[in-house]
PDB file of C-alpha atoms in Angstrom:
ATOM      1  CA  MET A   1      18.238  39.612  16.112  1.00 51.00           C
ATOM      2  CA  LYS A   2      15.586  38.533  13.642  1.00 52.00           C
ATOM      3  CA  SER A   3      11.979  38.515  14.699  1.00 51.00           C
ATOM      4  CA  ALA A   4       9.890  35.377  14.572  1.00 50.00           C
ATOM      5  CA  PRO A   5       8.175  34.731  11.242  1.00 50.00           C
ATOM      6  CA  ALA A   6       4.542  35.871  11.012  1.00 51.00           C
ATOM      7  CA  GLU A   7       1.978  33.092  11.094  1.00 49.00           C
ATOM      8  CA  TYR A   8      -0.043  32.353   8.007  1.00 43.00           C
ATOM      9  CA  PRO A   9      -3.377  34.183   7.868  1.00 48.00           C
ATOM     10  CA  ASN A  10      -5.195  30.910   7.214  1.00 49.00           C
ATOM     11  CA  LYS A  11      -3.430  28.187   9.224  1.00 48.00           C
ATOM     12  CA  SER A  12      -5.176  25.408   7.351  1.00 50.00           C
ATOM     13  CA  ALA A  13      -3.881  26.533   3.960  1.00 49.00           C
ATOM     14  CA  PRO A  14      -0.251  26.287   2.917  1.00 48.00           C
ATOM     15  CA  PRO A  15       1.495  29.546   1.945  1.00 48.00           C
ATOM     16  CA  GLN A  16       1.229  30.612  -1.646  1.00 49.00           C
ATOM     17  CA  GLY A  17       3.667  28.929  -3.963  1.00 47.00           C
ATOM     18  CA  HIS A  18       3.586  25.643  -2.042  1.00 45.00           C
ATOM     19  CA  PHE A  19       1.783  22.563  -3.297  1.00 43.00           C
ATOM     20  CA  ASN A  20      -0.468  20.398  -1.211  1.00 44.00           C
ATOM     21  CA  THR A  21       1.107  17.059  -2.167  1.00 43.00           C
ATOM     22  CA  SER A  22      -1.613  14.980  -0.542  1.00 45.00           C
ATOM     23  CA  LYS A  23      -4.061  15.956  -3.325  1.00 45.00           C
ATOM     24  CA  GLN A  24      -1.756  16.048  -6.330  1.00 48.00           C
ATOM     25  CA  LEU A  25      -2.368  13.651  -9.187  1.00 48.00           C
ATOM     26  CA  PRO A  26       0.558  11.751 -10.662  1.00 52.00           C
ATOM     27  CA  LEU A  27       2.266  13.742 -13.418  1.00 51.00           C
ATOM     28  CA  PHE A  28       2.704  10.765 -15.704  1.00 54.00           C
ATOM     29  CA  PRO A  29       0.106   8.105 -14.857  1.00 58.00           C
ATOM     30  CA  ASN A  30       1.079   5.833 -17.773  1.00 61.00           C
ATOM     31  CA  GLU A  31       4.807   5.848 -17.144  1.00 68.00           C
ATOM     32  CA  ALA A  32       6.760   2.633 -16.749  1.00 67.00           C
ATOM     33  CA  PRO A  33       7.065   1.272 -13.189  1.00 69.00           C
ATOM     34  CA  VAL A  34      10.058   2.269 -11.118  1.00 81.00           C
ATOM     35  CA  GLY A  35      12.185  -0.542  -9.665  1.00 85.00           C
ATOM     36  CA  ARG A  36      11.867  -4.250 -10.163  1.00 86.00           C
ATOM     37  CA  PHE A  37       9.781  -6.970  -8.590  1.00 92.00           C
ATOM     38  CA  MET A  38      11.986 -10.048  -8.269  1.00 91.00           C
ATOM     39  CA  GLY A  39       9.075 -12.451  -8.436  1.00 91.00           C
ATOM     40  CA  THR A  40       8.149 -15.449  -6.292  1.00 93.00           C
ATOM     41  CA  THR A  41       7.019 -19.026  -6.580  1.00 91.00           C
ATOM     42  CA  ASN A  42       5.650 -19.184  -3.019  1.00 94.00           C
ATOM     43  CA  PRO A  43       1.927 -20.036  -3.378  1.00 95.00           C
ATOM     44  CA  ARG A  44       1.065 -17.895  -0.343  1.00 96.00           C
ATOM     45  CA  HIS A  45       2.733 -14.900  -1.909  1.00 96.00           C
ATOM     46  CA  VAL A  46       1.011 -15.502  -5.250  1.00 95.00           C
ATOM     47  CA  ARG A  47      -2.471 -15.738  -3.668  1.00 95.00           C
ATOM     48  CA  VAL A  48      -1.950 -12.436  -1.831  1.00 97.00           C
ATOM     49  CA  LEU A  49      -0.487 -10.710  -4.895  1.00 96.00           C
ATOM     50  CA  LYS A  50      -3.466 -11.705  -7.025  1.00 95.00           C
ATOM     51  CA  MET A  51      -5.769 -10.212  -4.393  1.00 96.00           C
ATOM     52  CA  PHE A  52      -3.756  -6.994  -4.258  1.00 97.00           C
ATOM     53  CA  LEU A  53      -4.453  -6.659  -8.001  1.00 96.00           C
ATOM     54  CA  LYS A  54      -8.170  -6.990  -7.372  1.00 95.00           C
ATOM     55  CA  GLU A  55      -8.616  -5.119  -4.099  1.00 93.00           C
ATOM     56  CA  LYS A  56      -5.433  -2.926  -3.776  1.00 94.00           C
ATOM     57  CA  LYS A  57      -5.925  -2.670  -0.001  1.00 97.00           C
ATOM     58  CA  LEU A  58      -5.796  -5.532   2.534  1.00 97.00           C
ATOM     59  CA  THR A  59      -5.771  -5.675   6.335  1.00 95.00           C
ATOM     60  CA  ARG A  60      -3.452  -8.056   8.171  1.00 94.00           C
ATOM     61  CA  GLU A  61      -6.401 -10.348   8.877  1.00 94.00           C
ATOM     62  CA  GLU A  62      -7.290 -10.422   5.191  1.00 97.00           C
ATOM     63  CA  VAL A  63      -3.673 -11.224   4.240  1.00 97.00           C
ATOM     64  CA  ASP A  64      -3.702 -14.102   6.755  1.00 96.00           C
ATOM     65  CA  LYS A  65      -6.981 -15.459   5.387  1.00 97.00           C
ATOM     66  CA  ILE A  66      -5.908 -15.190   1.712  1.00 97.00           C
ATOM     67  CA  ALA A  67      -2.468 -16.657   2.324  1.00 97.00           C
ATOM     68  CA  ARG A  68      -3.946 -19.375   4.545  1.00 96.00           C
ATOM     69  CA  ALA A  69      -1.215 -18.559   7.077  1.00 92.00           C
ATOM     70  CA  SER A  70      -1.068 -16.711  10.372  1.00 91.00           C
ATOM     71  CA  ASN A  71       1.832 -14.289   9.928  1.00 92.00           C
ATOM     72  CA  GLY A  72       0.721 -11.679   7.407  1.00 94.00           C
ATOM     73  CA  PRO A  73       3.328  -9.040   8.497  1.00 95.00           C
ATOM     74  CA  ASP A  74       6.145 -11.518   7.772  1.00 96.00           C
ATOM     75  CA  LEU A  75       4.653 -12.349   4.380  1.00 97.00           C
ATOM     76  CA  ILE A  76       4.431  -8.594   3.584  1.00 97.00           C
ATOM     77  CA  ALA A  77       8.045  -8.156   4.686  1.00 97.00           C
ATOM     78  CA  ASP A  78       9.032 -10.896   2.201  1.00 96.00           C
ATOM     79  CA  LEU A  79       7.216  -9.113  -0.624  1.00 97.00           C
ATOM     80  CA  ARG A  80       8.897  -5.822   0.295  1.00 96.00           C
ATOM     81  CA  GLN A  81      12.295  -7.518   0.093  1.00 96.00           C
ATOM     82  CA  LEU A  82      11.338  -8.719  -3.388  1.00 95.00           C
ATOM     83  CA  GLY A  83      10.811  -5.107  -4.560  1.00 95.00           C
ATOM     84  CA  LEU A  84       7.290  -3.987  -3.639  1.00 96.00           C
ATOM     85  CA  GLU A  85       6.496  -1.009  -1.428  1.00 96.00           C
ATOM     86  CA  LEU A  86       3.195  -2.083   0.167  1.00 97.00           C
ATOM     87  CA  PRO A  87       2.955   0.728   2.724  1.00 97.00           C
ATOM     88  CA  CYS A  88       0.791   0.203   5.800  1.00 96.00           C
ATOM     89  CA  ARG A  89      -1.744   2.944   6.598  1.00 95.00           C
ATOM     90  CA  ARG A  90      -3.591   3.168   9.901  1.00 95.00           C
ATOM     91  CA  PHE A  91      -7.323   3.686  10.093  1.00 93.00           C
ATOM     92  CA  SER A  92      -9.804   3.973  12.969  1.00 95.00           C
ATOM     93  CA  ARG A  93     -12.509   1.521  13.857  1.00 93.00           C
ATOM     94  CA  ARG A  94     -14.143  -0.155  16.843  1.00 95.00           C
ATOM     95  CA  ASP A  95     -12.995  -3.595  17.914  1.00 93.00           C
ATOM     96  CA  PHE A  96     -15.233  -6.474  19.000  1.00 94.00           C
ATOM     97  CA  ASP A  97     -15.648  -4.924  22.482  1.00 96.00           C
ATOM     98  CA  GLY A  98     -16.629  -1.540  21.092  1.00 96.00           C
ATOM     99  CA  ARG A  99     -13.310   0.125  21.852  1.00 96.00           C
ATOM    100  CA  PHE A 100     -11.619   2.380  19.316  1.00 96.00           C
ATOM    101  CA  CYS A 101      -8.516   0.909  17.738  1.00 95.00           C
ATOM    102  CA  ARG A 102      -6.189   1.808  14.867  1.00 95.00           C
ATOM    103  CA  PRO A 103      -5.366  -1.269  12.824  1.00 93.00           C
ATOM    104  CA  GLY A 104      -3.304  -1.103   9.658  1.00 92.00           C
ATOM    105  CA  ARG A 105      -4.158  -1.753   6.060  1.00 96.00           C
ATOM    106  CA  TYR A 106      -1.505  -2.682   3.467  1.00 97.00           C
ATOM    107  CA  GLU A 107      -1.936  -0.762   0.229  1.00 97.00           C
ATOM    108  CA  ALA A 108      -0.443  -1.645  -3.160  1.00 97.00           C
ATOM    109  CA  THR A 109       0.860   1.595  -4.667  1.00 96.00           C
ATOM    110  CA  ASP A 110       0.233   2.440  -8.300  1.00 95.00           C
ATOM    111  CA  ASN A 111       3.848   1.479  -8.955  1.00 95.00           C
ATOM    112  CA  ASP A 112       3.327  -1.869  -7.123  1.00 95.00           C
ATOM    113  CA  ILE A 113       0.335  -2.573  -9.351  1.00 95.00           C
ATOM    114  CA  LYS A 114       2.342  -1.850 -12.494  1.00 94.00           C
ATOM    115  CA  LEU A 115       5.173  -4.101 -11.318  1.00 94.00           C
ATOM    116  CA  LEU A 116       2.759  -6.929 -10.499  1.00 94.00           C
ATOM    117  CA  GLU A 117       0.843  -6.657 -13.767  1.00 93.00           C
ATOM    118  CA  ALA A 118       4.118  -6.792 -15.731  1.00 92.00           C
ATOM    119  CA  TRP A 119       5.362  -9.725 -13.668  1.00 93.00           C
ATOM    120  CA  PHE A 120       2.155 -11.746 -14.011  1.00 93.00           C
ATOM    121  CA  GLN A 121       2.028 -11.023 -17.747  1.00 91.00           C
ATOM    122  CA  GLU A 122       5.682 -12.009 -18.274  1.00 87.00           C
ATOM    123  CA  PHE A 123       5.487 -15.261 -16.386  1.00 83.00           C
ATOM    124  CA  GLY A 124       2.028 -16.311 -17.620  1.00 64.00           C
ATOM    125  CA  HIS A 125       0.308 -16.383 -14.241  1.00 55.00           C
ATOM    126  CA  ALA A 126      -3.405 -15.831 -14.386  1.00 47.00           C
ATOM    127  CA  ALA A 127      -3.734 -12.596 -12.460  1.00 47.00           C
ATOM    128  CA  HIS A 128      -7.507 -12.528 -12.280  1.00 45.00           C
TER     129      HIS A 128
END
């Protein structure tokens, strides 16, 4: 029977030969975007997409306000079906009553930004 593997001397550091992917820079930052954004003519979508190009990160409340609608998660789901990633990352903050909560923030990835810039340029939309 094999014995259990020894623990790492420094538990916070990965073993030698492994990369900490959370701090790696992209290998080819100027490469062409992967995938395809299908595009949209929905004015709510376009308003939110323009803001993603400026801010890159938006909370659900910000998406609702920019879109002038009240269902930001559904709008983001539409944009994901059109080819964008727009992952949602949780963060900590206090709510109005002073309690801790963990709302989400949608983030346009570098690839999303490249796809949007190409789409806005191709179809003549003023992105800024």
